[in-house]
CSV table of C-alpha atoms in Angstrom, one decimal:
chain,number,residue,atom,x,y,z
A,1,MET,CA,-7.0,39.7,16.3
A,2,ALA,CA,-6.8,36.0,16.9
A,3,LYS,CA,-3.4,34.1,17.4
A,4,GLY,CA,-3.9,31.9,14.4
A,5,GLY,CA,-5.0,34.9,11.9
A,6,VAL,CA,-7.9,37.3,11.6
A,7,THR,CA,-11.3,35.4,12.0
A,8,ILE,CA,-14.3,35.7,9.6
A,9,THR,CA,-16.0,37.9,12.2
A,10,GLU,CA,-13.2,40.2,12.7
A,11,LEU,CA,-12.9,40.4,8.9
A,12,ALA,CA,-16.6,41.4,8.7
A,13,LEU,CA,-16.1,44.0,11.4
A,14,ARG,CA,-13.3,45.6,9.3
A,15,ALA,CA,-15.5,45.6,6.2
A,16,GLY,CA,-18.6,46.8,8.0
A,17,VAL,CA,-20.6,44.0,6.9
A,18,SER,CA,-22.1,40.6,8.4
A,19,ALA,CA,-20.1,37.4,8.5
A,20,ALA,CA,-22.5,36.0,6.4
A,21,THR,CA,-21.8,38.4,3.5
A,22,VAL,CA,-18.1,37.9,4.0
A,23,SER,CA,-18.7,34.3,3.5
A,24,ILE,CA,-20.8,34.8,0.3
A,25,VAL,CA,-18.6,36.8,-1.4
A,26,LEU,CA,-15.2,34.7,-0.6
A,27,ASN,CA,-16.9,31.6,-1.7
A,28,ARG,CA,-18.3,33.1,-4.6
A,29,LYS,CA,-21.8,31.9,-3.8
A,30,PRO,CA,-24.6,32.9,-6.2
A,31,LEU,CA,-26.1,35.4,-4.0
A,32,ALA,CA,-23.0,37.4,-4.1
A,33,ARG,CA,-24.4,39.1,-7.3
A,34,ARG,CA,-27.0,41.0,-4.7
A,35,VAL,CA,-23.9,42.6,-2.9
A,36,PRO,CA,-22.7,45.9,-4.5
A,37,GLU,CA,-19.5,45.3,-6.5
A,38,HIS,CA,-17.5,48.1,-4.3
A,39,THR,CA,-18.5,45.9,-1.2
A,40,GLN,CA,-17.3,42.7,-2.9
A,41,LEU,CA,-14.0,44.6,-3.6
A,42,ARG,CA,-13.3,45.7,-0.2
A,43,ILE,CA,-14.0,42.4,1.2
A,44,ARG,CA,-11.6,40.8,-0.8
A,45,GLU,CA,-8.8,43.7,-0.6
A,46,LEU,CA,-9.2,43.3,3.5
A,47,ALA,CA,-9.0,39.5,2.9
A,48,GLU,CA,-5.5,39.7,1.1
A,49,GLN,CA,-4.6,42.5,3.4
A,50,LEU,CA,-5.0,40.7,6.5
A,51,SER,CA,-4.1,37.4,4.8
A,52,TYR,CA,-7.5,35.7,5.8
A,53,ARG,CA,-7.8,32.1,5.5
A,54,PRO,CA,-11.0,30.3,6.1
A,55,SER,CA,-11.4,27.6,8.8
A,56,HIS,CA,-11.6,24.3,7.0
A,57,PHE,CA,-12.4,22.7,10.4
A,58,ALA,CA,-15.3,25.0,10.9
A,59,GLN,CA,-16.4,24.3,7.2
A,60,ALA,CA,-16.1,20.5,7.7
A,61,MET,CA,-18.3,20.6,10.9
A,62,LYS,CA,-20.9,22.4,9.2
A,63,LYS,CA,-20.8,20.1,6.2
A,64,ARG,CA,-19.9,17.1,8.0
A,65,SER,CA,-17.4,16.3,5.2
A,66,THR,CA,-13.8,17.2,4.8
A,67,GLY,CA,-13.3,16.8,1.4
A,68,ILE,CA,-10.2,14.3,2.0
A,69,TYR,CA,-9.9,10.9,1.2
A,70,GLY,CA,-6.9,8.8,3.0
A,71,PHE,CA,-4.7,6.4,1.0
A,72,VAL,CA,-3.1,3.7,2.9
A,73,CYS,CA,-0.1,2.0,1.0
A,74,GLY,CA,3.0,0.3,1.8
A,75,ASP,CA,5.2,2.0,-0.6
A,76,VAL,CA,4.2,4.9,-3.2
A,77,GLY,CA,7.8,4.8,-4.5
A,78,THR,CA,8.0,1.6,-6.6
A,79,PRO,CA,6.6,2.1,-10.3
A,80,PHE,CA,3.3,0.3,-10.0
A,81,TYR,CA,2.3,2.1,-6.9
A,82,ALA,CA,3.7,5.4,-7.9
A,83,GLU,CA,1.6,5.4,-10.8
A,84,LEU,CA,-1.5,4.1,-8.8
A,85,THR,CA,-0.9,7.2,-6.2
A,86,GLU,CA,-0.7,9.7,-9.3
A,87,CYS,CA,-3.8,8.0,-10.8
A,88,LEU,CA,-5.6,8.4,-7.4
A,89,MET,CA,-4.8,12.0,-6.7
A,90,ARG,CA,-5.7,12.9,-10.3
A,91,GLU,CA,-9.2,11.6,-9.7
A,92,ALA,CA,-9.8,13.0,-6.3
A,93,ASP,CA,-8.6,16.4,-7.9
A,94,LEU,CA,-11.4,16.0,-10.4
A,95,ARG,CA,-13.9,15.3,-7.9
A,96,GLY,CA,-13.0,18.5,-5.9
A,97,CYS,CA,-11.2,16.6,-3.1
A,98,ARG,CA,-7.7,16.0,-1.7
A,99,LEU,CA,-5.9,12.7,-1.3
A,100,MET,CA,-3.8,12.3,1.9
A,101,THR,CA,-1.2,9.6,1.2
A,102,MET,CA,0.1,7.4,4.1
A,103,PRO,CA,2.9,5.2,3.4
A,104,THR,CA,3.3,2.2,5.9
A,105,GLU,CA,6.3,0.2,4.5
A,106,TRP,CA,3.8,-3.0,4.3
A,107,ASP,CA,3.6,-3.2,8.1
A,108,VAL,CA,0.3,-4.5,8.8
A,109,GLY,CA,0.0,-3.4,12.5
A,110,ARG,CA,1.1,0.4,11.3
A,111,GLU,CA,-1.4,-0.1,8.6
A,112,ILE,CA,-4.4,-0.9,11.2
A,113,ARG,CA,-3.1,2.1,13.4
A,114,THR,CA,-3.0,4.4,10.3
A,115,LEU,CA,-6.4,3.3,9.4
A,116,GLU,CA,-8.0,4.1,12.7
A,117,THR,CA,-6.1,7.6,12.5
A,118,LEU,CA,-7.6,8.3,9.6
A,119,LEU,CA,-11.1,7.6,10.2
A,120,THR,CA,-11.0,9.5,13.5
A,121,ARG,CA,-9.4,12.5,12.2
A,122,MET,CA,-12.3,13.7,9.9
A,123,VAL,CA,-11.1,11.9,6.7
A,124,ASP,CA,-14.3,11.2,4.6
A,125,GLY,CA,-13.0,7.6,3.7
A,126,VAL,CA,-9.9,5.6,2.8
A,127,VAL,CA,-8.6,3.6,-0.1
A,128,MET,CA,-6.1,0.8,1.3
A,129,CYS,CA,-3.6,-1.5,-0.2
A,130,SER,CA,-3.2,-3.9,2.5
A,131,GLN,CA,-3.3,-7.2,3.8
A,132,ALA,CA,-4.3,-6.1,7.2
A,133,PHE,CA,-7.7,-7.2,6.9
A,134,GLU,CA,-6.4,-11.0,6.2
A,135,LYS,CA,-3.6,-11.0,8.9
A,136,CYS,CA,-5.1,-8.7,11.6
A,137,SER,CA,-8.9,-10.1,11.8
A,138,GLU,CA,-9.5,-9.2,15.3
A,139,GLU,CA,-8.5,-5.7,15.2
A,140,THR,CA,-10.2,-5.2,11.8
A,141,GLU,CA,-13.3,-6.6,13.2
A,142,ARG,CA,-13.2,-4.3,16.0
A,143,ILE,CA,-13.0,-1.2,13.6
A,144,LYS,CA,-16.0,-2.6,11.4
A,145,ARG,CA,-18.0,-2.9,14.5
A,146,ALA,CA,-17.2,0.7,15.5
A,147,TYR,CA,-18.8,1.6,12.3
A,148,GLY,CA,-21.9,-0.6,12.3
A,149,GLY,CA,-20.3,-2.8,9.7
A,150,ILE,CA,-20.4,-0.1,7.0
A,151,LEU,CA,-17.0,1.0,6.6
A,152,PRO,CA,-16.0,4.1,4.5
A,153,LEU,CA,-13.2,1.9,3.0
A,154,VAL,CA,-12.5,0.4,-0.5
A,155,THR,CA,-9.4,-2.0,-0.5
A,156,VAL,CA,-6.9,-2.5,-3.8
A,157,ASN,CA,-5.9,-5.9,-4.7
A,158,ALA,CA,-7.1,-7.3,-1.5
A,159,GLU,CA,-10.4,-9.0,-1.2
A,160,SER,CA,-11.6,-9.1,2.6
A,161,GLU,CA,-14.8,-10.0,4.1
A,162,GLY,CA,-17.1,-7.3,4.9
A,163,VAL,CA,-15.1,-4.9,2.9
A,164,SER,CA,-15.7,-3.3,-0.8
A,165,SER,CA,-12.6,-4.1,-3.1
A,166,VAL,CA,-11.1,-3.6,-6.3
A,167,ILE,CA,-9.2,-6.8,-7.2
A,168,TYR,CA,-7.0,-7.4,-10.3
A,169,ASP,CA,-7.4,-10.4,-12.2
A,170,PHE,CA,-4.1,-11.5,-13.6
A,171,ARG,CA,-5.5,-14.8,-15.5
A,172,PRO,CA,-6.6,-12.9,-18.7
A,173,GLY,CA,-3.1,-11.3,-19.3
A,174,MET,CA,-1.1,-14.4,-17.9
A,175,ARG,CA,-2.9,-16.7,-20.5
A,176,ASP,CA,-2.1,-14.2,-23.3
A,177,LEU,CA,1.5,-13.8,-22.1
A,178,LEU,CA,2.2,-17.3,-21.9
A,179,GLU,CA,0.8,-18.0,-25.4
A,180,TYR,CA,3.0,-15.2,-26.4
A,181,LEU,CA,5.8,-16.7,-24.9
A,182,ALA,CA,5.1,-19.9,-26.3
A,183,GLY,CA,4.8,-18.3,-30.0
A,184,CYS,CA,8.1,-17.1,-29.6
A,185,GLY,CA,9.5,-20.3,-29.2
A,186,ILE,CA,10.2,-20.2,-25.3
A,187,ARG,CA,10.0,-23.7,-23.6
A,188,GLN,CA,11.4,-22.9,-20.3
A,189,LEU,CA,10.6,-19.9,-17.7
A,190,VAL,CA,11.6,-19.0,-14.5
A,191,MET,CA,9.1,-16.9,-12.2
A,192,LEU,CA,10.9,-14.6,-9.8
A,193,ASP,CA,8.1,-15.0,-7.5
A,194,ASP,CA,6.9,-13.0,-4.4
A,195,PRO,CA,5.1,-15.4,-2.3
A,196,ALA,CA,3.2,-12.5,-0.6
A,197,PHE,CA,1.0,-12.1,-3.7
A,198,PRO,CA,-0.1,-15.7,-4.5
A,199,ARG,CA,-2.6,-15.2,-7.3
A,200,LYS,CA,0.2,-14.2,-9.6
A,201,ARG,CA,1.9,-17.6,-9.0
A,202,ALA,CA,-1.3,-19.6,-9.4
A,203,ALA,CA,-2.0,-17.8,-12.7
A,204,CYS,CA,1.2,-18.7,-14.0
A,205,MET,CA,1.0,-22.4,-13.1
A,206,GLU,CA,-2.3,-22.7,-14.3
A,207,PHE,CA,-1.6,-21.8,-17.9
A,208,ALA,CA,2.2,-22.7,-18.4
A,209,PRO,CA,1.5,-26.2,-19.0
A,210,GLN,CA,-1.2,-25.4,-21.5
A,211,PHE,CA,1.1,-23.9,-24.0
A,212,GLY,CA,4.1,-26.5,-23.1
A,213,ILE,CA,6.1,-24.3,-21.1
A,214,GLY,CA,8.0,-25.6,-18.2
A,215,LEU,CA,8.0,-23.6,-15.3
A,216,GLU,CA,10.4,-22.9,-12.0
A,217,LEU,CA,9.6,-20.9,-9.2
A,218,VAL,CA,12.1,-19.0,-7.4
A,219,ASP,CA,11.1,-17.4,-4.2
A,220,PHE,CA,12.6,-14.5,-2.3
A,221,SER,CA,11.5,-13.0,1.2
A,222,PHE,CA,9.0,-10.2,0.5
A,223,GLY,CA,10.5,-6.6,1.8
A,224,SER,CA,14.2,-8.0,1.7
A,225,MET,CA,16.6,-6.6,-0.8
A,226,GLU,CA,19.3,-9.2,0.1
A,227,SER,CA,16.7,-12.2,-0.4
A,228,LEU,CA,15.7,-10.5,-3.8
A,229,ASP,CA,19.3,-10.2,-4.8
A,230,ALA,CA,20.2,-13.6,-3.7
A,231,ALA,CA,17.3,-14.9,-5.7
A,232,VAL,CA,18.5,-12.9,-8.9
A,233,GLY,CA,21.7,-14.1,-8.4
A,234,ARG,CA,20.6,-18.0,-8.4
A,235,ILE,CA,18.5,-17.4,-11.5
A,236,LEU,CA,21.4,-15.7,-13.5
A,237,ASP,CA,23.9,-18.7,-12.5
A,238,LYS,CA,21.4,-20.8,-14.5
A,239,ARG,CA,21.4,-18.7,-17.3
A,240,PRO,CA,17.6,-19.2,-18.1
A,241,GLU,CA,15.9,-19.0,-21.5
A,242,ALA,CA,13.3,-16.6,-20.0
A,243,VAL,CA,12.3,-14.9,-16.7
A,244,LEU,CA,9.1,-13.5,-15.3
A,245,GLY,CA,9.2,-10.9,-12.7
A,246,THR,CA,6.1,-10.6,-10.3
A,247,SER,CA,6.1,-6.8,-10.2
A,248,ASP,CA,8.3,-3.8,-12.2
A,249,PHE,CA,10.2,-3.4,-9.0
A,250,VAL,CA,11.4,-7.0,-9.1
A,251,THR,CA,12.0,-7.3,-12.7
A,252,MET,CA,14.0,-4.1,-13.0
A,253,ARG,CA,16.3,-5.2,-10.4
A,254,PHE,CA,16.6,-8.4,-12.5
A,255,CYS,CA,17.5,-6.4,-15.6
A,256,ALA,CA,20.0,-4.3,-13.7
A,257,ALA,CA,21.7,-7.6,-12.4
A,258,VAL,CA,21.7,-8.9,-16.0
A,259,GLY,CA,23.8,-5.7,-17.1
A,260,GLU,CA,26.0,-5.9,-14.4
A,261,ARG,CA,26.9,-9.5,-15.4
A,262,GLY,CA,27.7,-8.1,-19.1
A,263,LEU,CA,24.8,-9.8,-20.5
A,264,ARG,CA,22.0,-8.3,-22.9
A,265,ILE,CA,18.1,-8.4,-22.8
A,266,PRO,CA,16.7,-10.1,-24.9
A,267,ASP,CA,19.7,-11.6,-26.6
A,268,ASP,CA,20.9,-13.4,-23.7
A,269,VAL,CA,17.7,-13.8,-21.6
A,270,SER,CA,14.2,-12.8,-22.4
A,271,VAL,CA,12.4,-10.8,-19.8
A,272,ALA,CA,8.7,-10.3,-19.0
A,273,THR,CA,6.9,-8.4,-16.2
A,274,ILE,CA,3.8,-8.0,-14.3
A,275,ASP,CA,2.5,-4.4,-13.8
A,276,CYS,CA,3.8,-2.9,-17.4
A,277,SER,CA,3.9,0.4,-15.3
A,278,LYS,CA,4.7,3.7,-17.2
A,279,MET,CA,8.3,3.3,-16.0
A,280,SER,CA,8.5,0.1,-17.5
A,281,GLY,CA,8.3,1.5,-21.0
A,282,PHE,CA,11.3,3.9,-20.3
A,283,TYR,CA,13.4,0.9,-19.7
A,284,ASN,CA,16.0,-0.3,-22.1
A,285,PRO,CA,14.7,-2.5,-23.7
A,286,SER,CA,11.1,-1.6,-22.7
A,287,LEU,CA,9.4,-4.5,-20.9
A,288,THR,CA,6.8,-7.1,-22.2
A,289,GLY,CA,4.3,-8.2,-19.8
A,290,ILE,CA,0.9,-7.9,-18.0
A,291,ARG,CA,-0.5,-4.3,-17.8
A,292,ILE,CA,-2.7,-3.5,-14.7
A,293,ASP,CA,-3.7,0.0,-15.5
A,294,PRO,CA,-4.5,2.3,-12.4
A,295,ALA,CA,-6.3,4.8,-14.7
A,296,GLU,CA,-9.0,2.3,-15.6
A,297,PHE,CA,-10.5,1.9,-12.2
A,298,THR,CA,-9.5,4.9,-10.0
A,299,GLY,CA,-12.9,6.3,-11.0
A,300,GLN,CA,-14.7,3.2,-10.0
A,301,VAL,CA,-12.7,3.0,-6.7
A,302,PHE,CA,-14.0,6.5,-5.8
A,303,ASP,CA,-17.4,5.7,-7.1
A,304,GLU,CA,-17.4,2.7,-4.4
A,305,LEU,CA,-15.8,4.9,-1.7
A,306,GLU,CA,-18.6,7.5,-2.1
A,307,ARG,CA,-21.3,5.0,-2.1
A,308,LYS,CA,-19.9,3.5,1.1
A,309,ILE,CA,-19.5,7.0,2.6
A,310,ALA,CA,-23.0,7.8,1.7
A,311,GLY,CA,-23.8,4.5,3.9
A,312,GLY,CA,-24.5,2.0,1.1
A,313,PRO,CA,-24.6,-1.3,3.0
A,314,GLU,CA,-23.7,-4.0,0.1
A,315,LEU,CA,-20.4,-4.8,-0.6
A,316,ARG,CA,-19.0,-4.8,-4.0
A,317,SER,CA,-16.1,-6.3,-5.7
A,318,ILE,CA,-15.0,-4.6,-9.0
A,319,VAL,CA,-12.5,-6.9,-11.0
A,320,VAL,CA,-10.0,-5.3,-13.2
A,321,PRO,CA,-8.4,-7.8,-15.9
A,322,GLY,CA,-4.6,-7.6,-16.7
A,323,ARG,CA,-3.9,-7.5,-20.3
A,324,LEU,CA,-0.8,-8.5,-22.7
A,325,MET,CA,1.4,-5.6,-23.6
A,326,VAL,CA,4.3,-6.5,-26.0
A,327,ARG,CA,7.3,-4.6,-26.1
A,328,ARG,CA,11.0,-5.5,-26.8
A,329,SER,CA,12.3,-7.4,-24.1
A,330,VAL,CA,11.2,-10.9,-25.4
A,331,LYS,CA,13.2,-12.5,-28.4
A,332,THR,CA,12.0,-15.3,-31.1
A,333,VAL,CA,14.0,-18.7,-30.3
A,334,SER,CA,14.6,-20.8,-33.4
A,335,ARG,CA,13.8,-24.5,-32.6
């Protein structure tokens, strides 16, 4: 017996049939109906007794496909990316595939190395949340050249030349959110801003003046909890009327700090968020904001990825609009 377990050839010899017959029976192929029932039973019993496991490597070589997709993402533990990962795993499973998730802590060098590793280890294609294609153009151009310019890759929330992508459009949801805040009587808004994602800031700056809302931007350094907490402290020292966080992770950290100071949402400060993940609905109070729903577009992500895997040369950019979700974290102000 082989060191790694019984092979299909050894199993066939024990059963007194050909390796092809074993494959047909264990994979429940249509031709199995031509194999006598007692022979099928003997093959399955032997496979169980000998702990036979099929060689996925051999199957992949034969099919030139592994049925595995890679997912490269900086952090799968924060609310939005956790929900995105869940939706991608569910969609892959519905398609009879598996998702290999590779967290990279938003290190673009690590993201490039991870992408190369996945593409050279028989993964069919990759979904990627990364700014690597903007920040590491020399390395990514080399990877594109290796694949003749047709990468089996779809990026999420990062529009990159030469790569198909899914882009969130924050503008529709931001317009509706600011109109809603103005309707609640709010005239001043502080945005707890992450400069790493400038499209959120740009959308807020575009629409705030249209609804008579004064906007103050308070930045923090991406990936630094110390910087985030310092920014949160500066905001709370001013006791603002309303605060908008650029992600659920950021907003929930702000909400925790509000409670630590003995204040209440929305009585002492109104709060809104961008993402409105499922987790934001469990917060107390549940958070009003701009909902980006991963379940709406994961099917489109894999449709595009499979088209690229098949060699489709044209690039596509799928745009997903954000939508206002009203919950309980904003109060109406009497003027």
